[in-house]
Amino acid sequence: MAYEIHTIHTILMMLTIQDTFNKELPADKNTSNTRRQVLQACYSFVTPRIPSNPSVVHVSKEMAEAIGIESFELKQPQFKGIFSGALVMKGTQPYAMCYGGHQFGSWAGQLGDGRAINLGEVVHNNQRWALQLKGAGETPYSRTADGLAVLRSSIREHLCSEAMFHLGVPTTRSLSLCLTGDQVMRDVMYDGNPEYEKGAVVCRVAESFIRFGNFQIFASRKDDVTLKALTDYTIKYFYPEIKSEGKEKYIAFFNAVLDRTLHMVVHWQRVGFVHGVMNTDNMSILGQTIDYGPYGWLEDYNKDWTPNTTDRQQKRYRFGNQPGIAQWNLFQLANALFPLIGEAKPLEDALKRYIEDFTVAYQEMMRSKLGLQIEDTEDAKLIEQLEETLSLTETDMTIFFRKLADLVKEDDQEIALKKIRDAFYQPELMDDQYQDQWKEWLSDYIQRINRDSFSDLDRKALMNKTNPKYVLRNYMAQLAIDAADKGDYTIIEELHQILKRPYEDQPSNEKWFAKRPEWARHKVGCSMLSCSS
Ligand code: AMP
Ligand code: MG
């Protein structure tokens, strides 16, 4: 039964709860869990829905440790209870946040945590963590949807958040994945074929889940008081390095968010991650990857690729567009912060420098991918020509960069081409023209590494810590999902373990360092993902 009174537990799990968001910021005065517009408030109190038969599917032990949960506690019924939504921790007051956002380029008004419920904030080892259940039932922000999540999308979020963390990409984390025991109806491809799927809840963890949209909603309602309160709160806890006052403080804040966002996107481009739904409500104010929905990983290098079928026509959120969209989103954030600053110029200046700074950071990142030490005036051209050549034939991005690291200064272009051959999806179809183009680029690259001060070993070391060997390819997640649907969680654990060491050679896991199999080319969940989750 949903919305029973929750049992309050205290016995184990000595989590240090130190709530700030729901203590220092204005709450919705209406405490009924009804769908509505919520005004002059940053959040609404709401308790998770009680699952009918919860069970723990998977836990990230590193995350548990980071928030102060000991390994023996993972098996306690309290753990399952709290992180499936059945129990509410003593001293906490769960809540859903109010935010708005631009979806696919248009202002969508109030959105909010429609199926995310924040449990509270834990402080451990001087680090603040907000815990949030996703899929734990309806909230005042659920609009027309059910507040629930299915196992399929929850596995994808759980595995990918942890994988991204281990890749060194700024991200929200995932503590746990539970089944609720309830059935959830979803029409995966939006084609009129709804089916029941297993309901699930992920416990996400981050310093904060505040998004660009949290600021936008107040600006859109001309509620400068709440806007200021939220901004001051965010700076106080998450940007404490900002010491200035008045409008300078907000200008510094915008610049800091811009820097973090820029670096997050550089990381995405480095590892070949496509977010899929870069709406402003899915942009963390901390510059972390948030909301793993129809995301995907580039297999063949294609700047025009998006995994999100909902965006198939426009491809607004395609791989190559992510840097530009981040800037567009920052422009929306600038508009939202404008009332606190009252002057457009400093915001425009910041947005202008985004392009220059992004270019510099991107070039630096690409030079690391190529293992180059000394900067060379020809590098920009070398990078551009590589991107062009990579796009000519279907070439696996991840495999290509790992194989490229095997080149040595003495190689000629023929040997070099042989070394990267495994990265081509259909090497037998490469005609002379493509081969020649590749040889030309490889010959430029060989000359370039001969001019560089790095030894072959140094270069390989830099490349192999920049270019992951193991990423969560879409078909890998799908295999974990298919098995989990049948009650077998071993692939989830196997992938979780492999993806903790994405840069290391793992001889026993070579089978996951492979091109996407042919069966996955057009399969739902592998090459096509909808927002249905
Ligand atoms: P997303 O596209 O997943 O970022 O979601 C956009 C908005 O829809 C957010 O406000 C979500 O909380 C909300 N939302 C998505 N799925 C659901 C759902 N099943 N139930 C309630 N709200 C949802
Ligand atoms: Mg979202």
Coordinates of C-alpha atoms and ligand atoms in Angstrom, one line a residue:
M1 CA 0.0 0.0 0.0
A2 CA 1.3 3.4 -0.9
Y3 CA 1.6 6.2 1.6
E4 CA 1.3 4.2 4.8
I5 CA 3.0 5.6 7.8
H6 CA 6.6 4.7 7.6
T7 CA 8.4 2.9 10.3
I8 CA 11.2 5.0 11.7
H9 CA 14.4 3.1 12.2
T10 CA 17.4 3.9 14.2
I11 CA 19.1 0.6 15.1
L12 CA 22.0 0.2 12.7
M13 CA 23.4 2.5 10.1
M14 CA 24.8 5.3 12.0
L15 CA 24.6 7.7 9.2
T16 CA 25.4 11.3 10.2
I17 CA 22.4 13.3 8.9
Q18 CA 23.0 17.0 8.6
D19 CA 20.3 18.4 6.4
T20 CA 20.7 21.9 5.1
F21 CA 18.6 22.2 1.9
N22 CA 15.3 21.5 3.6
K23 CA 16.4 23.4 6.7
E24 CA 17.7 26.6 5.3
L25 CA 15.5 27.1 2.2
P26 CA 11.8 27.8 2.0
A27 CA 9.5 24.8 2.0
D28 CA 6.2 24.4 0.2
K29 CA 3.6 25.1 2.9
N30 CA 1.2 22.7 1.4
T31 CA 2.2 19.2 2.6
S32 CA -0.4 17.2 0.7
N33 CA 1.0 15.0 -2.1
T34 CA -1.0 16.5 -4.9
R35 CA 0.1 17.6 -8.3
R36 CA 0.2 21.3 -8.6
Q37 CA 2.3 24.5 -9.2
V38 CA 4.4 25.1 -6.1
L39 CA 5.2 28.8 -5.6
Q40 CA 7.9 30.6 -3.5
A41 CA 9.4 27.3 -2.3
C42 CA 12.4 25.3 -3.2
Y43 CA 10.9 21.9 -2.4
S44 CA 7.9 20.0 -1.0
F45 CA 7.9 17.5 1.8
V46 CA 6.9 14.1 0.6
T47 CA 7.6 10.5 1.7
P48 CA 8.6 7.7 -0.6
R49 CA 5.9 5.2 -1.6
I50 CA 6.1 1.9 0.2
P51 CA 7.2 -0.9 -2.1
S52 CA 5.2 -4.1 -2.0
N53 CA 8.1 -6.5 -1.9
P54 CA 11.5 -4.8 -2.0
S55 CA 14.8 -6.6 -2.6
V56 CA 18.3 -5.3 -3.2
V57 CA 19.7 -6.0 -6.6
H58 CA 23.1 -4.4 -6.4
V59 CA 25.1 -2.1 -4.2
S60 CA 28.2 0.0 -5.0
K61 CA 30.4 -0.8 -2.0
E62 CA 32.7 2.2 -2.6
M63 CA 29.8 4.5 -2.5
A64 CA 28.4 2.9 0.6
E65 CA 31.8 3.2 2.3
A66 CA 32.0 6.9 1.2
I67 CA 28.9 7.8 3.0
G68 CA 29.7 5.7 6.1
I69 CA 27.8 2.5 5.7
E70 CA 29.8 -0.5 6.7
S71 CA 29.8 -3.7 4.6
F72 CA 27.9 -5.8 7.3
E73 CA 25.1 -3.2 7.2
L74 CA 24.4 -3.8 3.6
K75 CA 22.8 -7.1 4.5
Q76 CA 20.6 -5.6 7.2
P77 CA 16.9 -5.2 6.6
Q78 CA 17.3 -1.5 7.3
F79 CA 19.4 -1.0 4.3
K80 CA 16.9 -2.6 2.0
G81 CA 14.1 -0.7 3.8
I82 CA 15.7 2.8 3.6
F83 CA 17.0 2.5 0.0
S84 CA 13.8 1.0 -1.5
G85 CA 11.6 3.7 0.2
A86 CA 10.0 1.4 2.8
L87 CA 11.7 3.1 5.8
V88 CA 12.3 6.7 6.6
M89 CA 15.5 7.4 8.6
K90 CA 14.9 9.0 12.0
G91 CA 15.6 12.7 11.9
T92 CA 15.0 13.1 8.2
Q93 CA 12.3 14.8 6.3
P94 CA 12.3 13.6 2.7
Y95 CA 11.4 16.1 0.0
A96 CA 11.1 16.7 -3.8
M97 CA 12.7 19.7 -5.4
C98 CA 11.0 22.4 -7.4
Y99 CA 12.6 23.2 -10.7
G100 CA 11.8 24.2 -14.3
G101 CA 13.6 23.8 -17.5
H102 CA 14.0 24.2 -21.2
Q103 CA 13.2 20.9 -22.9
F104 CA 14.6 20.5 -26.4
G105 CA 15.0 24.3 -26.7
S106 CA 11.6 25.4 -25.4
W107 CA 10.7 26.6 -21.9
A108 CA 8.6 24.0 -20.2
G109 CA 7.6 25.7 -17.0
Q110 CA 7.6 23.8 -13.7
L111 CA 9.0 20.3 -13.9
G112 CA 10.6 19.3 -10.5
D113 CA 11.4 16.0 -9.0
G114 CA 8.5 14.1 -10.5
R115 CA 9.9 10.7 -9.3
A116 CA 12.9 11.6 -7.2
I117 CA 12.7 11.9 -3.5
N118 CA 15.6 13.3 -1.5
L119 CA 16.1 11.4 1.7
G120 CA 18.5 13.9 3.3
E121 CA 22.1 14.8 3.5
V122 CA 24.8 12.7 5.1
V123 CA 28.2 14.0 6.2
H124 CA 31.0 11.6 6.3
N125 CA 34.8 12.3 6.3
N126 CA 34.0 16.0 6.0
Q127 CA 32.1 15.4 2.8
R128 CA 28.5 16.2 2.3
W129 CA 26.3 13.9 0.3
A130 CA 22.7 14.2 -0.6
L131 CA 20.8 10.9 -1.0
Q132 CA 18.0 10.7 -3.5
L133 CA 15.7 7.8 -4.4
K134 CA 14.7 7.8 -8.0
G135 CA 11.5 5.9 -8.8
A136 CA 10.0 6.1 -5.3
G137 CA 6.6 7.3 -6.2
E138 CA 4.7 10.4 -7.1
T139 CA 5.3 13.9 -5.8
P140 CA 3.7 17.3 -6.4
Y141 CA 5.9 17.5 -9.5
S142 CA 4.8 14.3 -11.1
R143 CA 2.5 16.0 -13.6
T144 CA 0.8 13.3 -15.7
A145 CA 3.3 10.5 -14.9
D146 CA 3.5 7.8 -12.2
G147 CA 6.6 8.7 -10.2
L148 CA 8.1 5.3 -10.9
A149 CA 11.1 3.8 -12.7
V150 CA 11.7 0.4 -14.3
L151 CA 14.5 -2.0 -13.7
R152 CA 15.8 -1.5 -17.3
S153 CA 16.5 2.2 -16.9
S154 CA 17.6 1.9 -13.3
I155 CA 20.3 -0.6 -14.2
R156 CA 21.5 1.8 -16.8
E157 CA 21.6 4.7 -14.4
H158 CA 23.2 2.6 -11.6
L159 CA 26.0 1.1 -13.7
C160 CA 26.7 4.2 -15.7
S161 CA 27.0 6.7 -12.8
E162 CA 29.6 4.5 -11.2
A163 CA 31.4 3.8 -14.4
M164 CA 31.6 7.5 -15.2
F165 CA 33.0 8.2 -11.7
H166 CA 35.8 5.6 -12.3
L167 CA 36.5 7.2 -15.7
G168 CA 37.2 10.4 -13.9
V169 CA 34.1 12.2 -15.4
P170 CA 32.3 14.5 -13.0
T171 CA 29.0 12.7 -12.1
T172 CA 26.3 12.0 -9.6
R173 CA 26.9 8.5 -8.1
S174 CA 24.7 5.6 -7.4
L175 CA 24.6 3.7 -4.1
S176 CA 22.1 1.0 -4.7
L177 CA 19.6 -0.6 -7.0
C178 CA 16.5 -2.2 -5.5
L179 CA 13.5 -3.9 -7.0
T180 CA 10.2 -2.7 -5.5
G181 CA 8.2 -5.9 -6.3
D182 CA 5.7 -3.7 -8.1
Q183 CA 4.8 -3.7 -11.8
V184 CA 5.2 -0.6 -13.8
M185 CA 3.5 -0.1 -17.2
R186 CA 5.7 1.3 -20.0
D187 CA 5.5 1.8 -23.7
V188 CA 9.2 1.5 -24.5
M189 CA 9.1 2.7 -28.1
Y190 CA 6.0 4.9 -27.8
D191 CA 4.3 2.8 -30.4
G192 CA 1.1 1.8 -28.6
N193 CA 2.6 -1.4 -27.1
P194 CA 2.7 -0.9 -23.4
E195 CA 3.8 -3.7 -21.2
Y196 CA 4.4 -4.3 -17.5
E197 CA 8.0 -4.1 -16.4
K198 CA 9.6 -4.6 -13.0
G199 CA 9.6 -1.5 -10.9
A200 CA 12.9 -0.4 -9.4
V201 CA 14.5 2.3 -7.2
V202 CA 18.0 3.7 -7.5
C203 CA 19.6 5.6 -4.6
R204 CA 21.6 8.4 -6.3
V205 CA 24.2 10.3 -4.4
A206 CA 25.8 13.6 -5.0
E207 CA 27.0 16.7 -3.1
S208 CA 23.8 18.2 -4.4
F209 CA 21.1 17.6 -7.0
I210 CA 20.5 21.3 -7.7
R211 CA 20.1 21.9 -11.5
F212 CA 20.1 25.0 -13.7
G213 CA 16.3 24.6 -13.7
N214 CA 16.1 25.2 -10.0
F215 CA 17.2 28.8 -10.6
Q216 CA 15.2 29.2 -13.8
I217 CA 11.9 28.5 -12.2
F218 CA 12.2 31.4 -9.8
A219 CA 13.5 33.8 -12.5
S220 CA 10.6 32.8 -14.7
R221 CA 8.2 33.7 -11.8
K222 CA 10.0 36.9 -11.0
D223 CA 10.5 35.5 -7.5
D224 CA 13.9 37.2 -6.8
V225 CA 13.7 36.5 -3.1
T226 CA 13.7 32.7 -3.5
L227 CA 16.1 33.0 -6.4
K228 CA 18.6 34.9 -4.1
A229 CA 18.1 32.5 -1.2
L230 CA 18.8 29.4 -3.4
T231 CA 21.8 31.1 -5.1
D232 CA 23.3 32.2 -1.7
Y233 CA 22.7 28.7 -0.4
T234 CA 24.4 27.1 -3.4
I235 CA 27.4 29.3 -3.1
K236 CA 27.7 28.8 0.6
Y237 CA 27.9 25.1 0.4
F238 CA 29.2 24.2 -3.0
Y239 CA 31.2 27.2 -4.1
P240 CA 32.7 28.3 -0.8
E241 CA 35.8 29.6 -2.6
I242 CA 33.7 32.6 -3.8
K243 CA 34.3 35.3 -1.2
S244 CA 33.1 38.4 -3.0
E245 CA 29.8 40.1 -2.1
G246 CA 26.9 41.7 -4.0
K247 CA 26.7 41.3 -7.7
E248 CA 30.4 40.3 -8.0
K249 CA 29.5 37.2 -6.0
Y250 CA 26.9 36.1 -8.5
I251 CA 29.1 36.9 -11.5
A252 CA 31.9 34.7 -9.9
F253 CA 29.3 32.0 -9.3
F254 CA 28.2 32.0 -13.0
N255 CA 31.8 31.9 -14.1
A256 CA 32.5 29.0 -11.8
V257 CA 29.5 27.0 -13.0
L258 CA 30.5 27.7 -16.6
D259 CA 34.0 26.4 -15.9
R260 CA 32.8 23.2 -14.3
T261 CA 30.2 22.6 -17.1
L262 CA 32.8 23.2 -19.7
H263 CA 35.2 20.6 -18.2
M264 CA 32.4 18.1 -17.8
V265 CA 31.6 18.3 -21.5
V266 CA 35.3 18.0 -22.4
H267 CA 35.3 14.7 -20.4
W268 CA 32.2 13.5 -22.3
Q269 CA 33.9 14.2 -25.6
R270 CA 37.0 12.4 -24.3
V271 CA 35.3 9.2 -23.5
G272 CA 32.6 9.3 -26.2
F273 CA 29.6 9.8 -23.9
V274 CA 26.4 11.2 -25.3
H275 CA 24.0 12.4 -22.7
G276 CA 21.0 12.3 -24.9
V277 CA 18.7 14.8 -23.0
M278 CA 20.7 17.9 -22.3
N279 CA 17.7 19.9 -21.2
T280 CA 18.4 22.6 -18.6
D281 CA 16.6 20.6 -15.9
N282 CA 19.2 17.9 -16.6
M283 CA 22.2 20.2 -16.0
S284 CA 23.7 20.0 -12.6
I285 CA 24.8 23.3 -11.0
L286 CA 27.9 21.5 -9.9
G287 CA 28.9 20.6 -13.4
Q288 CA 28.3 16.9 -12.9
T289 CA 26.7 14.4 -15.3
I290 CA 23.1 14.0 -14.0
D291 CA 20.0 12.0 -15.1
Y292 CA 21.1 9.0 -17.0
G293 CA 18.2 8.4 -19.4
P294 CA 18.6 7.6 -23.1
Y295 CA 22.4 8.2 -23.0
G296 CA 24.8 6.2 -25.1
W297 CA 28.4 5.6 -25.9
L298 CA 29.9 6.3 -29.3
E299 CA 30.9 3.1 -30.9
D300 CA 31.7 4.1 -34.4
Y301 CA 33.0 7.6 -34.3
N302 CA 30.2 9.8 -35.6
K303 CA 29.7 13.3 -34.4
D304 CA 26.0 13.2 -35.6
W305 CA 25.0 10.3 -33.5
T306 CA 22.4 10.5 -30.7
P307 CA 21.1 7.4 -28.9
N308 CA 17.8 9.2 -28.1
T309 CA 15.1 8.2 -30.6
T310 CA 12.9 11.1 -29.4
D311 CA 15.5 13.4 -30.8
R312 CA 16.1 11.4 -34.0
Q313 CA 14.8 14.1 -36.4
Q314 CA 16.5 17.2 -35.0
K315 CA 19.5 15.5 -33.3
R316 CA 19.7 18.5 -31.0
Y317 CA 21.7 16.5 -28.5
R318 CA 24.0 14.6 -30.8
F319 CA 27.6 14.0 -29.8
G320 CA 29.2 16.8 -31.7
N321 CA 26.6 19.3 -30.5
Q322 CA 27.1 18.8 -26.8
P323 CA 29.7 21.6 -26.3
G324 CA 27.4 24.1 -28.1
I325 CA 24.3 22.9 -26.2
A326 CA 26.2 23.3 -22.9
Q327 CA 26.8 26.9 -23.8
W328 CA 23.2 27.4 -24.8
N329 CA 22.1 26.0 -21.4
L330 CA 24.6 28.3 -19.7
F331 CA 23.0 31.2 -21.5
Q332 CA 19.7 30.2 -20.0
L333 CA 21.3 30.0 -16.6
A334 CA 22.7 33.5 -17.2
N335 CA 19.2 34.8 -17.9
A336 CA 18.0 33.2 -14.7
L337 CA 20.8 34.8 -12.6
F338 CA 20.5 38.2 -14.3
P339 CA 18.0 39.6 -11.7
L340 CA 20.7 39.2 -9.1
I341 CA 23.3 41.0 -11.2
G342 CA 21.3 43.6 -13.2
E343 CA 24.0 43.9 -15.8
A344 CA 24.3 41.8 -19.0
K345 CA 28.0 42.5 -19.9
P346 CA 29.7 40.3 -17.3
L347 CA 27.5 37.4 -18.2
E348 CA 28.0 37.9 -22.0
D349 CA 31.7 38.1 -21.4
A350 CA 31.7 34.8 -19.6
L351 CA 29.6 33.2 -22.4
K352 CA 32.0 34.5 -25.0
R353 CA 35.0 33.1 -23.2
Y354 CA 33.3 29.8 -23.1
I355 CA 34.1 29.2 -26.8
E356 CA 37.7 30.1 -26.5
D357 CA 38.2 28.2 -23.2
F358 CA 36.4 25.2 -24.6
T359 CA 38.6 25.2 -27.6
V360 CA 41.8 25.3 -25.5
A361 CA 40.6 22.6 -23.2
Y362 CA 39.4 20.4 -26.0
Q363 CA 42.7 20.7 -27.9
E364 CA 44.6 19.8 -24.7
M365 CA 42.4 16.8 -24.1
M366 CA 42.8 15.6 -27.7
R367 CA 46.5 16.0 -27.5
S368 CA 46.5 13.7 -24.4
K369 CA 44.4 11.2 -26.3
L370 CA 47.2 11.3 -28.9
G371 CA 49.9 11.0 -26.3
L372 CA 51.6 14.3 -27.2
Q373 CA 53.8 16.1 -24.7
I374 CA 55.1 19.3 -26.4
E375 CA 52.6 21.6 -28.0
D376 CA 53.1 21.9 -31.8
T377 CA 51.5 24.4 -34.1
E378 CA 50.4 21.6 -36.4
D379 CA 48.4 19.8 -33.6
A380 CA 45.0 21.4 -34.3
K381 CA 45.3 20.3 -38.0
L382 CA 46.3 16.8 -37.0
I383 CA 43.3 16.5 -34.6
E384 CA 40.9 17.9 -37.2
Q385 CA 42.2 15.5 -39.9
L386 CA 41.9 12.6 -37.5
E387 CA 38.3 13.5 -36.7
E388 CA 37.5 13.7 -40.4
T389 CA 39.3 10.4 -41.1
L390 CA 37.6 8.6 -38.2
S391 CA 34.2 9.6 -39.6
L392 CA 34.9 8.2 -43.1
T393 CA 34.5 4.6 -42.3
E394 CA 32.8 2.9 -39.3
T395 CA 35.6 3.0 -36.8
D396 CA 35.2 2.1 -33.1
M397 CA 36.4 5.1 -31.1
T398 CA 37.4 3.3 -27.9
I399 CA 39.3 0.5 -29.7
F400 CA 41.0 3.0 -32.1
F401 CA 42.6 5.1 -29.4
R402 CA 43.8 2.0 -27.4
K403 CA 45.3 0.5 -30.5
L404 CA 46.9 3.7 -31.6
A405 CA 48.8 3.6 -28.3
D406 CA 50.6 0.5 -29.7
L407 CA 52.3 2.5 -32.4
V408 CA 56.0 3.1 -32.1
K409 CA 58.2 5.8 -33.6
E410 CA 59.8 3.3 -36.0
D411 CA 56.5 2.1 -37.5
D412 CA 55.7 2.9 -41.1
Q413 CA 52.2 3.7 -42.2
E414 CA 51.5 0.1 -43.4
I415 CA 52.4 -1.4 -40.0
A416 CA 50.5 1.4 -38.3
L417 CA 47.4 0.6 -40.3
K418 CA 47.6 -3.0 -39.4
K419 CA 47.9 -2.1 -35.7
I420 CA 44.6 -0.1 -35.8
R421 CA 42.8 -2.5 -38.1
D422 CA 40.7 -4.0 -35.3
A423 CA 39.0 -0.7 -34.8
F424 CA 37.3 -0.9 -38.2
Y425 CA 33.8 -2.4 -38.2
Q426 CA 34.2 -3.7 -41.8
P427 CA 37.9 -3.6 -42.6
E428 CA 37.3 -5.8 -45.7
L429 CA 35.2 -3.0 -47.2
M430 CA 37.9 -0.4 -46.9
D431 CA 38.8 0.5 -50.4
D432 CA 42.1 2.0 -51.6
Q433 CA 40.9 5.5 -51.2
Y434 CA 40.0 5.1 -47.5
Q435 CA 43.2 3.1 -46.9
D436 CA 45.2 5.9 -48.5
Q437 CA 43.5 8.5 -46.3
W438 CA 44.3 6.6 -43.2
K439 CA 47.9 6.0 -44.3
E440 CA 48.3 9.7 -44.9
W441 CA 47.0 10.5 -41.4
L442 CA 49.1 7.8 -39.8
S443 CA 52.2 9.0 -41.6
D444 CA 51.6 12.5 -40.2
Y445 CA 51.1 11.1 -36.8
I446 CA 54.2 9.0 -36.9
Q447 CA 56.2 12.1 -38.0
R448 CA 54.6 14.0 -35.2
I449 CA 55.5 11.5 -32.5
N450 CA 59.0 11.5 -33.8
R451 CA 59.2 15.2 -33.2
D452 CA 57.8 14.9 -29.7
S453 CA 59.9 14.5 -26.6
F454 CA 57.9 11.5 -25.2
S455 CA 59.3 8.1 -25.6
D456 CA 57.1 5.3 -26.9
L457 CA 56.5 4.1 -23.4
D458 CA 55.7 7.6 -22.0
R459 CA 53.3 8.2 -24.8
K460 CA 51.5 4.9 -24.4
A461 CA 51.2 5.6 -20.6
L462 CA 49.6 9.0 -21.2
M463 CA 47.3 7.6 -23.9
N464 CA 46.2 4.6 -21.8
K465 CA 45.2 6.8 -18.9
T466 CA 43.3 9.2 -21.1
N467 CA 41.6 6.6 -23.4
P468 CA 39.5 4.1 -21.5
K469 CA 39.6 0.5 -22.6
Y470 CA 36.3 -0.4 -21.1
V471 CA 33.2 1.7 -21.4
L472 CA 29.6 0.7 -20.8
R473 CA 28.6 0.1 -24.4
N474 CA 24.9 0.1 -24.9
Y475 CA 24.8 -3.6 -25.7
M476 CA 26.7 -4.4 -22.6
A477 CA 24.1 -2.7 -20.4
Q478 CA 21.4 -4.4 -22.4
L479 CA 22.9 -7.8 -21.7
A480 CA 22.9 -7.0 -18.0
I481 CA 19.3 -5.9 -18.3
D482 CA 18.1 -9.0 -20.2
A483 CA 19.7 -11.3 -17.6
A484 CA 18.4 -9.2 -14.6
D485 CA 14.9 -9.4 -16.0
K486 CA 15.2 -13.1 -15.6
G487 CA 16.6 -12.7 -12.0
D488 CA 20.2 -13.1 -12.9
Y489 CA 22.3 -10.2 -11.6
T490 CA 25.7 -11.6 -12.3
I491 CA 26.3 -9.4 -15.4
I492 CA 25.5 -6.3 -13.4
E493 CA 28.2 -7.2 -10.9
E494 CA 30.6 -8.3 -13.6
L495 CA 30.3 -5.0 -15.5
H496 CA 30.4 -3.0 -12.3
Q497 CA 33.7 -4.6 -11.4
I498 CA 35.3 -4.2 -14.9
L499 CA 34.2 -0.6 -15.1
K500 CA 35.9 0.2 -11.8
R501 CA 39.2 -0.1 -13.7
P502 CA 38.4 1.2 -17.1
Y503 CA 42.0 2.2 -18.1
E504 CA 43.6 -1.1 -17.1
D505 CA 44.3 -4.1 -19.2
Q506 CA 42.2 -6.8 -17.8
P507 CA 43.2 -10.0 -19.6
S508 CA 40.3 -12.1 -18.3
N509 CA 37.9 -9.4 -19.6
E510 CA 39.1 -9.1 -23.1
K511 CA 35.6 -10.1 -24.4
W512 CA 34.3 -6.7 -23.3
F513 CA 37.0 -4.9 -25.2
A514 CA 35.3 -5.6 -28.5
K515 CA 33.3 -3.9 -31.1
R516 CA 29.5 -3.9 -30.8
P517 CA 28.3 -7.2 -32.1
E518 CA 26.2 -7.2 -35.2
W519 CA 23.0 -8.3 -33.4
A520 CA 23.1 -5.0 -31.4
R521 CA 23.3 -2.7 -34.4
H522 CA 19.6 -1.9 -34.6
K523 CA 18.3 -3.5 -31.4
V524 CA 16.1 -1.5 -29.0
G525 CA 18.2 -0.6 -26.0
C526 CA 21.5 -0.9 -27.9
S527 CA 21.3 1.6 -30.7
M528 CA 17.9 3.0 -30.0
L529 CA 16.7 4.3 -26.7
S530 CA 13.6 6.3 -25.9
C531 CA 13.0 8.5 -22.9
S532 CA 10.6 5.9 -21.6
S533 CA 12.1 4.8 -18.3
Ligands
AMP1 P1 13.6 13.7 -17.7 O1 13.4 13.8 -19.1 O2 13.8 12.3 -17.2 O3 14.7 14.5 -17.2 O4 12.3 14.2 -16.9 C1 11.7 15.4 -17.1 C2 10.7 15.7 -16.0 O5 9.8 14.6 -16.0 C3 11.3 15.7 -14.6 O6 10.6 16.7 -13.9 C4 11.1 14.3 -14.1 O7 11.0 14.3 -12.7 C5 9.7 14.0 -14.8 N1 9.5 12.6 -14.9 C6 10.1 11.7 -15.8 N2 9.6 10.5 -15.6 C7 8.7 10.6 -14.7 C8 7.8 9.6 -14.1 N3 7.8 8.3 -14.5 N4 6.9 10.1 -13.1 C9 6.9 11.3 -12.7 N5 7.7 12.3 -13.3 C10 8.6 11.9 -14.2
MG2 MG 15.6 14.9 -15.6

